[in-house]
Structure formats: structure tokens, C-alpha cells
Coordinates of C-alpha atoms (C1' of nucleotides) in Angstrom, one line a residue:
Chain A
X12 CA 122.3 70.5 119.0
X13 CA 120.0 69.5 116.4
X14 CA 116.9 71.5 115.4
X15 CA 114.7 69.0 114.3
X16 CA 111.2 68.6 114.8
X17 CA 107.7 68.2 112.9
X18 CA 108.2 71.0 109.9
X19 CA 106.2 74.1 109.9
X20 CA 103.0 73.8 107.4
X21 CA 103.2 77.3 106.7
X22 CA 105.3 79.8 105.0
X23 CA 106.3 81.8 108.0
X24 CA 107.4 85.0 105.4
X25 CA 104.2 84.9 103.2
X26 CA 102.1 84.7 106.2
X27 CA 103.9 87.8 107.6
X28 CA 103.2 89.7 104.4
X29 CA 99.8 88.8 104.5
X30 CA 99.1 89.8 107.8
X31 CA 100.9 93.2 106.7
X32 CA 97.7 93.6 104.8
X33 CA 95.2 93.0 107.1
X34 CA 96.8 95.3 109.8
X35 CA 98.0 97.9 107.6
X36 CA 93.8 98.1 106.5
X37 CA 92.4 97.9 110.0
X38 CA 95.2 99.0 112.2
X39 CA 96.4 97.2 115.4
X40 CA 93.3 98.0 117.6
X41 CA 90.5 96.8 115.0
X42 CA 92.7 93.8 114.0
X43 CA 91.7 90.4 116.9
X44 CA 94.1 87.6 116.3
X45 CA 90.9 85.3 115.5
X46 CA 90.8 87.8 112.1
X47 CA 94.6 86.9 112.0
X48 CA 93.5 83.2 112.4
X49 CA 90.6 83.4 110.2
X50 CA 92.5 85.3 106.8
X51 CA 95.7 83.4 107.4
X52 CA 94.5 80.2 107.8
X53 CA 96.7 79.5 110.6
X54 CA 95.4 78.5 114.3
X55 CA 96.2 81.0 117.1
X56 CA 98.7 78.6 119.2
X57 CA 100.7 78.6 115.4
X58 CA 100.7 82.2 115.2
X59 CA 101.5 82.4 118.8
X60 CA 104.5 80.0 118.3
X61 CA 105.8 81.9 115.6
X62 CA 105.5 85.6 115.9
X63 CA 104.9 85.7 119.7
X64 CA 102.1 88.1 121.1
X65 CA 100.3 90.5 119.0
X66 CA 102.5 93.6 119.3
X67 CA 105.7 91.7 118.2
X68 CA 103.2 90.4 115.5
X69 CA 102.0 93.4 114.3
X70 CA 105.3 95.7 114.7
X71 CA 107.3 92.7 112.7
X72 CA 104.7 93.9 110.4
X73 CA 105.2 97.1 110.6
X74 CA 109.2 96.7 109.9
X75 CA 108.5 94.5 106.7
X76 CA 106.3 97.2 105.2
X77 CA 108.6 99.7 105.8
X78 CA 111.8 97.8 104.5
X79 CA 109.9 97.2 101.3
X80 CA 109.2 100.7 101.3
X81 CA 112.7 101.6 101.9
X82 CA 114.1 99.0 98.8
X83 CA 111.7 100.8 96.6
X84 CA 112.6 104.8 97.5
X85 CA 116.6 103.2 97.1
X86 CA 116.0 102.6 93.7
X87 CA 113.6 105.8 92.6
X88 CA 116.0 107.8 94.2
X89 CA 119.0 106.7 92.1
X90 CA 117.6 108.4 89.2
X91 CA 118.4 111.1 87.1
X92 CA 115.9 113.4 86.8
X93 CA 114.9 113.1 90.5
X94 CA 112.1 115.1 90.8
X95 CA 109.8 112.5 88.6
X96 CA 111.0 109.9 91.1
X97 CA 110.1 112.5 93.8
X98 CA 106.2 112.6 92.4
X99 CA 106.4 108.7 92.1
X100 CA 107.3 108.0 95.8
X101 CA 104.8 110.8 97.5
X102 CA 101.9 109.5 95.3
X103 CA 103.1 105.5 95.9
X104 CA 101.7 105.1 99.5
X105 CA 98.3 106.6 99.1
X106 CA 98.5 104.4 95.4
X107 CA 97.7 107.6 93.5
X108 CA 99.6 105.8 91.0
X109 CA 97.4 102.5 90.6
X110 CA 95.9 102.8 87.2
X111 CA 92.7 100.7 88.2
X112 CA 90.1 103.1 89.1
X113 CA 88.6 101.0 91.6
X114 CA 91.3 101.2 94.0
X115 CA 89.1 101.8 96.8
X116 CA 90.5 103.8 99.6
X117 CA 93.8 103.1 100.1
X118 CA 95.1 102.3 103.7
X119 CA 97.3 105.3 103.8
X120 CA 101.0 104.6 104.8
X121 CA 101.8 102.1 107.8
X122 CA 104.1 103.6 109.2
X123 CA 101.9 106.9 109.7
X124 CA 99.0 104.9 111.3
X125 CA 101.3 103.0 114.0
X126 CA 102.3 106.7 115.0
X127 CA 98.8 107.5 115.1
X128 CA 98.0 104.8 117.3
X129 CA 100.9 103.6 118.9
X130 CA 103.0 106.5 119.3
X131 CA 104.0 108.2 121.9
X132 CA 102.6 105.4 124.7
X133 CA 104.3 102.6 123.0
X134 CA 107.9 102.7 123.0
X135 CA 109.2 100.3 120.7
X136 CA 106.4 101.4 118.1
X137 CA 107.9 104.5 118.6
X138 CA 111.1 103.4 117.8
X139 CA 110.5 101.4 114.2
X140 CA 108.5 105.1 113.6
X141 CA 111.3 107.4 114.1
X142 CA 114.1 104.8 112.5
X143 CA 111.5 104.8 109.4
X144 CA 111.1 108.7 109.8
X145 CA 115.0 108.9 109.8
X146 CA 115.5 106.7 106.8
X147 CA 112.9 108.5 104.7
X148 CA 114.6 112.2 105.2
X149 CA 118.3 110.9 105.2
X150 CA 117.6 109.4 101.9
X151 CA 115.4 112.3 100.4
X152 CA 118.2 114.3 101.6
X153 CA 121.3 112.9 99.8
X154 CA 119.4 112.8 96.8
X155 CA 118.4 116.4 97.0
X156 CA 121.7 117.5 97.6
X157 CA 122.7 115.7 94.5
X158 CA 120.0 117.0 92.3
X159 CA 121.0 120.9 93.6
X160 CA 124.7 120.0 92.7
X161 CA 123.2 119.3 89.2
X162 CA 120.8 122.0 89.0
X163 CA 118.1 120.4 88.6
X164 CA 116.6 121.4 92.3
X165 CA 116.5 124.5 93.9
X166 CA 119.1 125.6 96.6
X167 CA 116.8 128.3 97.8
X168 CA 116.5 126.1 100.7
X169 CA 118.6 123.4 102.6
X170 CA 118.2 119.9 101.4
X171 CA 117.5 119.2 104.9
X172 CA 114.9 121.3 105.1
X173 CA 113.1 120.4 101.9
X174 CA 113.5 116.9 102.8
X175 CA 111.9 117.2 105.9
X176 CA 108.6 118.8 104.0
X177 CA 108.6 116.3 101.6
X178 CA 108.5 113.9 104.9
X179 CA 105.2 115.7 106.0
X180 CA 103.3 115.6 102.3
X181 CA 103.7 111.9 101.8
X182 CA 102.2 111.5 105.5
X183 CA 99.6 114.1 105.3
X184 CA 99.1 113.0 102.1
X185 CA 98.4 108.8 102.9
X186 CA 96.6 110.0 106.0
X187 CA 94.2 112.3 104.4
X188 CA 93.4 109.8 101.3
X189 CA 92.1 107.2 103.8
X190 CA 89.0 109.5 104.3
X191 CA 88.8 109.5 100.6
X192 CA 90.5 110.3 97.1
X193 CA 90.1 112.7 94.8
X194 CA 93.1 111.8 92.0
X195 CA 92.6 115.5 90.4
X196 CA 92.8 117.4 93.0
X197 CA 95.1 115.3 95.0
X198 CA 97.9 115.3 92.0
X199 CA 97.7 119.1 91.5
X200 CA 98.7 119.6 94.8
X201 CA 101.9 117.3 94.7
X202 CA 102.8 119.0 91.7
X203 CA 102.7 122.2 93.4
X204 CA 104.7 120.5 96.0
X205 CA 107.3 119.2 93.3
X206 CA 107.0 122.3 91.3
X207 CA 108.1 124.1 94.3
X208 CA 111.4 122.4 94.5
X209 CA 112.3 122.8 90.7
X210 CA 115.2 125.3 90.2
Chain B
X8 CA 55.4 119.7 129.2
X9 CA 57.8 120.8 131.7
X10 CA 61.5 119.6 131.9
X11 CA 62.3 119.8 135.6
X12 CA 64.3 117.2 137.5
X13 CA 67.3 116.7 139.3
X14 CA 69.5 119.2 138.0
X15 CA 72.8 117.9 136.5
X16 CA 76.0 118.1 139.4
X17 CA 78.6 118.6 136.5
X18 CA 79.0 121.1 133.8
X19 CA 78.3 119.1 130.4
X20 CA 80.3 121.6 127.9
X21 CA 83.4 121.6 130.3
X22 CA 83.3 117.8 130.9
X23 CA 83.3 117.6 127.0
X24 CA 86.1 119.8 126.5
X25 CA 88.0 117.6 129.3
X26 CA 87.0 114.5 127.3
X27 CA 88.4 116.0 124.3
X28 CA 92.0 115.9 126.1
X29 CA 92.2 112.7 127.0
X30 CA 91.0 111.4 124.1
X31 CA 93.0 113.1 121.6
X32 CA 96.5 112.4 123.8
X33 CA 95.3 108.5 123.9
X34 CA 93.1 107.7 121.1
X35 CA 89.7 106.2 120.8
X36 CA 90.8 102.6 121.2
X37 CA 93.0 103.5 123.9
X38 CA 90.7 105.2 125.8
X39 CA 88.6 102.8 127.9
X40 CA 85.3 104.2 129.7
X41 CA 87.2 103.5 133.1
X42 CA 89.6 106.3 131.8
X43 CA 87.1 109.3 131.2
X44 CA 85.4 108.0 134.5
X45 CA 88.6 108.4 136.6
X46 CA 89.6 111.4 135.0
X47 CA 86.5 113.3 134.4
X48 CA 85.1 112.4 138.3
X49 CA 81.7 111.2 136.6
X50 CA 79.8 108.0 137.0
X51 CA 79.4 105.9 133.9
X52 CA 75.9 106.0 134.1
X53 CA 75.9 109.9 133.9
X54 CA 78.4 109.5 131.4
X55 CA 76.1 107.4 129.3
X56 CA 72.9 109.1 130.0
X57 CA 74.6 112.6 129.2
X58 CA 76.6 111.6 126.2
X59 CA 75.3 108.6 124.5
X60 CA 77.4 105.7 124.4
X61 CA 81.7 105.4 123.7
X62 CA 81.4 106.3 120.0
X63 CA 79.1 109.0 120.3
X64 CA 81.3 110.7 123.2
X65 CA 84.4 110.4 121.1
X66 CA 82.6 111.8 117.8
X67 CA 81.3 114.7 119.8
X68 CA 84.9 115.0 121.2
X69 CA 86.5 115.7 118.0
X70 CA 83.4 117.8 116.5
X71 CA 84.6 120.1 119.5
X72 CA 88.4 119.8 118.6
X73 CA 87.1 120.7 114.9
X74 CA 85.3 123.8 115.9
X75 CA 87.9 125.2 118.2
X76 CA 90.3 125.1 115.7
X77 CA 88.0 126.1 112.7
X78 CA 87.4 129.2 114.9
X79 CA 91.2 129.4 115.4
X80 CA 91.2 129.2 111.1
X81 CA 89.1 132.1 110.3
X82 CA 90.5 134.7 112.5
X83 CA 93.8 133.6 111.5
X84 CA 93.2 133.3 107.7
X85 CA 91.7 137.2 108.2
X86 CA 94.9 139.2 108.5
X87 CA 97.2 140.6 106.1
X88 CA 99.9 140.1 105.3
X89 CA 98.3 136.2 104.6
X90 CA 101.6 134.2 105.1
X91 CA 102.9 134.5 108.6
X92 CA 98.8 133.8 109.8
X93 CA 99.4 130.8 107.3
X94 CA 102.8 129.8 109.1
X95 CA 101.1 130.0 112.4
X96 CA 98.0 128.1 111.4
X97 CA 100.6 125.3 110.4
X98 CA 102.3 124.8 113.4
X99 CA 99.3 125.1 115.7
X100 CA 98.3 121.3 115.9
X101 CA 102.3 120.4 116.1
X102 CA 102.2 123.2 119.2
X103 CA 105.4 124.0 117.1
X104 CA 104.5 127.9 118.1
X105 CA 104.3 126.8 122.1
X106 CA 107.1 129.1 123.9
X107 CA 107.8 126.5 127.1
X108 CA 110.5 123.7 126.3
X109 CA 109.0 121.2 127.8
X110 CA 105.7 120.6 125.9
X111 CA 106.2 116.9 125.5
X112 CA 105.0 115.0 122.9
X113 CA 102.1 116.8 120.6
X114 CA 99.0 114.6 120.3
X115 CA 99.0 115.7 116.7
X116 CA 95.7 116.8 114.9
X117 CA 92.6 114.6 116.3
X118 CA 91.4 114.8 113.3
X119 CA 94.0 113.0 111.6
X120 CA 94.4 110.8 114.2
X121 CA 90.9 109.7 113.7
X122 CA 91.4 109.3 110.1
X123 CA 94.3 106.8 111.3
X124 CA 92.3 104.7 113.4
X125 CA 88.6 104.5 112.8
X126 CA 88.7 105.8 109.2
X127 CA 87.2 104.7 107.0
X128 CA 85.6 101.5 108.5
X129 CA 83.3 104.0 110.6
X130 CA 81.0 105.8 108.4
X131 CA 79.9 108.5 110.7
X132 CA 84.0 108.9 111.8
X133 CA 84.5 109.3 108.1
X134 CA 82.1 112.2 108.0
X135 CA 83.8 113.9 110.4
X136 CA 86.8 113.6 108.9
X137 CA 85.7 114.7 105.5
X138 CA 83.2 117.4 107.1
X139 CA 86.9 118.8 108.7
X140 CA 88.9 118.6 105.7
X141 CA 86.7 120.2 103.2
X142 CA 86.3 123.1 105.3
X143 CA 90.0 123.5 105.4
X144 CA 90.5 123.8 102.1
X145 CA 87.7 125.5 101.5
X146 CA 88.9 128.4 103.9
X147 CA 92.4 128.4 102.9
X148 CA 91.8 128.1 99.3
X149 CA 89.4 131.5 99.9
X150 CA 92.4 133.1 101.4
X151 CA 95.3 132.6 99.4
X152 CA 93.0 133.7 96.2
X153 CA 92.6 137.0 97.8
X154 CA 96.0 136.8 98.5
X155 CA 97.2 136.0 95.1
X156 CA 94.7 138.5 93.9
X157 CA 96.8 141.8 95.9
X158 CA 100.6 139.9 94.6
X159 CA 101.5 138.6 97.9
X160 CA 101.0 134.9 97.0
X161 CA 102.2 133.5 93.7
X162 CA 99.7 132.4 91.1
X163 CA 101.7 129.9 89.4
X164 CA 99.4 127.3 90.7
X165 CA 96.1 127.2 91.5
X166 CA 94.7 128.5 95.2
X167 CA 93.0 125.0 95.3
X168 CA 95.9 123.2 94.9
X169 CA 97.9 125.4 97.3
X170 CA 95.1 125.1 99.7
X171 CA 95.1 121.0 99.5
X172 CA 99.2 121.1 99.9
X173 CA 99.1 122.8 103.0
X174 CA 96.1 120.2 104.6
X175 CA 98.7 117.2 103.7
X176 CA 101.7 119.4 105.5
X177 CA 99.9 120.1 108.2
X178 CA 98.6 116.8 108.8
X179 CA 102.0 115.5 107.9
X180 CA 103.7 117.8 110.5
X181 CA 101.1 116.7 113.4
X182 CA 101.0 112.9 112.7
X183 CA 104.7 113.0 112.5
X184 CA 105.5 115.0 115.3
X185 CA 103.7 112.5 117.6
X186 CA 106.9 110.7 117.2
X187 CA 108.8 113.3 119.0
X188 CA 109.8 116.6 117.5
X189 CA 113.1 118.1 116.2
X190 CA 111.4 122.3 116.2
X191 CA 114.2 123.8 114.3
X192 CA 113.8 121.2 111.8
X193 CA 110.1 121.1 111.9
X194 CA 110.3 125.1 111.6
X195 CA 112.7 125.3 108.7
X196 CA 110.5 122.8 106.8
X197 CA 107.5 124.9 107.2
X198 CA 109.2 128.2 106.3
X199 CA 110.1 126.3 102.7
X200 CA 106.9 125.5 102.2
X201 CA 105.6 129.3 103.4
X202 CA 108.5 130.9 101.2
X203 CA 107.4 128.5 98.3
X204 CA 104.0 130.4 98.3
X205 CA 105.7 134.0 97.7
X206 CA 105.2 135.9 94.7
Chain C
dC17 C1' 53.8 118.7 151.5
dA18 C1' 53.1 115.3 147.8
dA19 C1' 53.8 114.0 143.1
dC20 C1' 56.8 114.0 139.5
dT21 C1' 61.0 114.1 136.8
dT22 C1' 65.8 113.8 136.1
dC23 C1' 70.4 112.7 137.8
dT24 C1' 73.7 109.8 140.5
dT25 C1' 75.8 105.8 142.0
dG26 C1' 78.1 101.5 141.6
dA27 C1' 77.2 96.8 141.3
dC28 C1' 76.3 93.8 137.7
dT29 C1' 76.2 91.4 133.0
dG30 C1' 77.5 89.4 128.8
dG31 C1' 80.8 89.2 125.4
dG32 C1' 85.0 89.4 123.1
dC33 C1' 89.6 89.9 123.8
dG34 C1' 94.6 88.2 124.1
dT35 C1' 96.8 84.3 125.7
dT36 C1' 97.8 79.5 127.4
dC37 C1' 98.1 74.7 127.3
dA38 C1' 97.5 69.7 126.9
dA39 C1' 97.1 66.1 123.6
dG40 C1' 98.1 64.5 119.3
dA41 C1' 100.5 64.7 114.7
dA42 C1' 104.6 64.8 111.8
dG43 C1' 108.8 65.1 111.1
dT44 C1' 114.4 63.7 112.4
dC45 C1' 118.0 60.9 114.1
dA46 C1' 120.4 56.8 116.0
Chain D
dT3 C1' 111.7 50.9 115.4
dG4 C1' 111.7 54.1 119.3
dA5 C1' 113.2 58.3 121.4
dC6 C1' 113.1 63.0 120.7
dT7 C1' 111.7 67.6 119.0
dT8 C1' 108.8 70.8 117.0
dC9 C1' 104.4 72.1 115.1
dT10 C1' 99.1 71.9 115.1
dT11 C1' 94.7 72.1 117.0
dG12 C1' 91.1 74.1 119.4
dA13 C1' 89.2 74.1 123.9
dA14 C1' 89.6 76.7 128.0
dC15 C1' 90.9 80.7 131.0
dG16 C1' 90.8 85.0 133.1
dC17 C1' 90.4 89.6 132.3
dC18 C1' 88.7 93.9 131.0
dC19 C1' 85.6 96.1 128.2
dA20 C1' 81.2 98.7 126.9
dG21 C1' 77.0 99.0 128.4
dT22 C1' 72.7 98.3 131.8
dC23 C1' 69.8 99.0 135.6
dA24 C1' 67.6 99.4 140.1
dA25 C1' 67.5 102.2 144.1
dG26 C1' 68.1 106.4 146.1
dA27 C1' 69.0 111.6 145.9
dA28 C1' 67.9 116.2 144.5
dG29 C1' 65.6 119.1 142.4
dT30 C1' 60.7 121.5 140.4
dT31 C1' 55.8 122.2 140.3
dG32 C1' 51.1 122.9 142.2

DNA sequence: CAACTTCTTGACTGGGCGTTCAAGAAGTCA
DNA sequence: TGACTTCTTGAACGCCCAGTCAAGAAGTTG
């Protein structure tokens, strides 16, 4: 059974990243599949062939932003201190941490804006939101329990606990910052938040 | 200039209020004109004489949602001891404080759910949103300096900043309890976040 | 009652949406 | 080369959407 055939023209991975962009900016509503055809260049039976209708489309999205996401809390997390890793990953979705000044406003974090606008009617956005949800705490909350073994954190309260807080700044925190950014005011506050969890 | 006519059939403020309900639970996208005419038992052309068109309904809609809850804030924030009315004012949009099981899935904040979806491509939306959040902090920060003023509330950061954490936990907490809610775990993340605030 | 104003009703319109599909193009394989 | 498979292209389709409007109903005013 040979899977031959005239070769794809694009690159089916790129394409996906790039349509990542467009949806994570304008959500799944606002986004029409001729904007999909028009900033990715490819024609609408293409897309169609390759990522099937627009919800698989745009939920494949959604899982490739949050695996990138994931790859990068993995490695900030393996550090030692952990609570500058800590700042790094609540500030990294709402890009408090680009140094170019005209950032714009940021798009806040995917993840948060499919629950927004998915969640609870759509089941399967549900899903990839509550695996990513999962993923986030479970990680936050070995490394927490690591960094109170070490003292560094406090154990005033569970790592559970602290984890699941930590969960709610870095979403309030993306979803808040589309409506607008102030770096000063928005940094104080996560350092309050990370100050909070220093022993 | 008299303003007589056929008197309206349906009650404008409560029809509003209804509005608000559906579309907080579904969104503005989500929420076709079809919808609010089925649910609400009024004509479209009532609909759009009395309200305006879509946009206009849905901004009015969450101007409501605002001022219920702002009215909600400043009662709350006027009570001492200032941290329990804080707790409370936190798990309000989650409906974390709600006594009967079966609550179903919170809508979250429609504020923040605006911020998700029409934020910040809709200038008037943004508004809203920015109108909402200011006032927020603006209240809370008000509050917790009094607060740190008689000792309950720790001054080792600033009132601002504590005010600005607790908009991204509470938006946090609503957005991601639209993905279904764990309420022991919600309510012990909360409580860290409270107890971080003590003296 | 008659004139006037506003509200109600629901059929209608035009447009944009997601999706499909037929015909042709570009490869592989024997 | 010729058969076969897959991809590309863009026109076409049907649906549902937000929004309009004309005719009638229900009030007020003098």
C-alpha cells in the first residue's frame, strides 16, 4: 500500500504554527477560514485536506501552543533557585518579559481564551483546557514541593495549594493584559505574588 | 413635545437583566439574535428598536453585570475585619461561595470573558473592560490601605500591588473555573492567597 | 372620535460564513 | 509511457446570521 501521490507544496507544521498566531490574536469566532487562506497562503480545499474543519484546525492549534508552552515551563522549572523561574513563566504568556517596548497588546494566553470561548459548550475544547490546566499545576506542584524540601519556598501552605494560585495569576494575569499593559504596575504585583511564596 | 405612543408590552430593565444571563453563559459570538428572541419572548424588531443593534445589547449587558457586581464590591470592601469580605469578593464570580452542589459550570466573570473574545479588536468592548478593571483596583487598593493602616493587612508591599494581584486571581479563578471546578482546591488556593495578605 | 405617536410582528434581504467538489496538476510506480 | 494517487485551485452551495421594514395594534392627546 503505497502512499504516493502529488507532494504537498506546503509545510503542513509551519503552516500550523502560523495559524497558531492568527487564532491565538483573534480567537476562533473572529478568525473565517478565508483570513486562514489569505495569511497562510494556502487555498481553503488545502486547508480543508489537511487539518479538516475549522474546530480540528483551530484546537490542533490550540494543542501546539500549549505543548510549546509545556517544553518551556519543563525546563524553567528544573532550576535551582525556582522562584526566578517562577516570575519568568507567570510574566512569559502576557510577554511582560519582551524587552521591545512596542510589544503591543499581547494576545494573553491560548489556552485561557479557548476556555473563554469554547468552554463549557464545547467538549473537546474542554478537554485540551483541563489536560493543559492539569499539566500546569502538576508541574508547578513537584517543583514547589522541591523548592520547600530545600527551603527555599514556604511550607505555610500545601504545594498544591500554592500551585493552584499560581494557576489563576498567570491566567488572570494574560487575560487582563489583553485589555492593556501597564509593565510597572503589572510586575509589582507578580512580585507580591512571588514574594508571597518565599520562606 | 409630548412622548406618548404605544406603551412598551415588556419590562426593558428586566429583559436586560435576562439578556445579561444568556449572554454571559454563552458569549457574544455564541449568542445569535434568534437566541435572545427565543429566550427573552421579544420580537427582533422590539429588540432592535429598544436596544440598538447586537453589539450595543451585549455592551449594555455587561455594563449591567459590571454595576451589579461593583455594587456587590463596595458593601463588601466596607466591613471589618477586611479579609474574609476580601475572600468572599474572590469567590463571587467562580460562585465558589454558592451552598447547592449542583451549580454547574460558572460562566466565569463577563468581564473577562469579554476581554477573551472581543478585546481588544473592539474599541468600545475595550473600554468596558478597562472602565471595570480600574475601578477594581481602585476600590480594593482603597481598602486594603486602610487596612494596612489599623495592622490587619501586611505592608510589605504596596496596597496597589496587592490590589492588582487579587484582579489577576480573581479573573484567573473565574476564567479557569469555566473549565469545571475542583472547590476544595479552588478554596484552598484562595485562602493562600488571603493568608498571604496577613500582617 | 380623530389625529398622532410608538410599539409589535414576522416576513424579508443581503451578505458572509463554513464546507464541498470537480477538474486539472504533479508527483510515484511498474 | 500510462495508470494511479494525492494535492491544488477556486467556483459554487446552502445555511444562518444581523439587520430592515411595512402594516397593523395600542396607547395618548385634544
Amino acid at each position: 500500500m503505497a502512499r504516493t501521490g502529488r507532494p504537498r507544496e506546503f509545510d503542513k507544521d509551519k503552516t500550523l504554527a502560523r495559524a497558531v498566531e492568527l487564532f491565538w490574536s483573534r480567537g476562533y469566532g473572529a478568525t473565517s477560514i478565508q483570513d486562514l487562506v489569505d495569511a497562510l497562503a494556502v487555498e481553503r480545499g488545502s486547508l480543508y485536506g489537511t487539518f479538516g474543519d475549522k474546530r480540528r484546525f483551530y484546537l490542533d492549534a490550540v494543542r501546539l501552543y500549549w505543548d510549546v508552552y509545556e517544553r518551556h515551563l519543563i525546563t524553567a522549572l528544573d532550576t535551582t533557585p525556582l522562584l526566578p523561574a517562577l516570575r519568568e513563566i507567570l510574566t512569559h504568556p502576557a510577554r511582560l518579559d519582551e524587552l521591545i517596548s512596542d510589544v503591543g497588546t499581547p494576545h494573553g494566553c491560548m489556552v485561557g481564551n479557548t476556555s473563554a470561548e469554547l468552554v463549557p459548550h464545547d467538549a473537546e475544547a474542554t478537554q485540551v483546557v483541563t489536560h493543559s490546566y492539569r499539566r500546569f499545576t502538576d508541574l508547578v506542584t513537584d517543583a514547589l514541593r522541591r523548592a520547600q524540601s530545600t527551603g527555599e519556598v514556604t511550607d505555610s501552605a500545601a504545594p498544591e495549594a500554592q500551585a493552584q494560585l499560581l494557576l489563576y495569576v498567570v491566567q488572570g494575569l494574560s487575560l487582563v493584559s489583553r485589555a492593556g499593559l501597564d509593565r510597572a504596575a503589572a510586575l509589582s504585583a507578580i512580585d507580591t505574588a512571588i514574594d508571597a511564596l518565599r520562606a
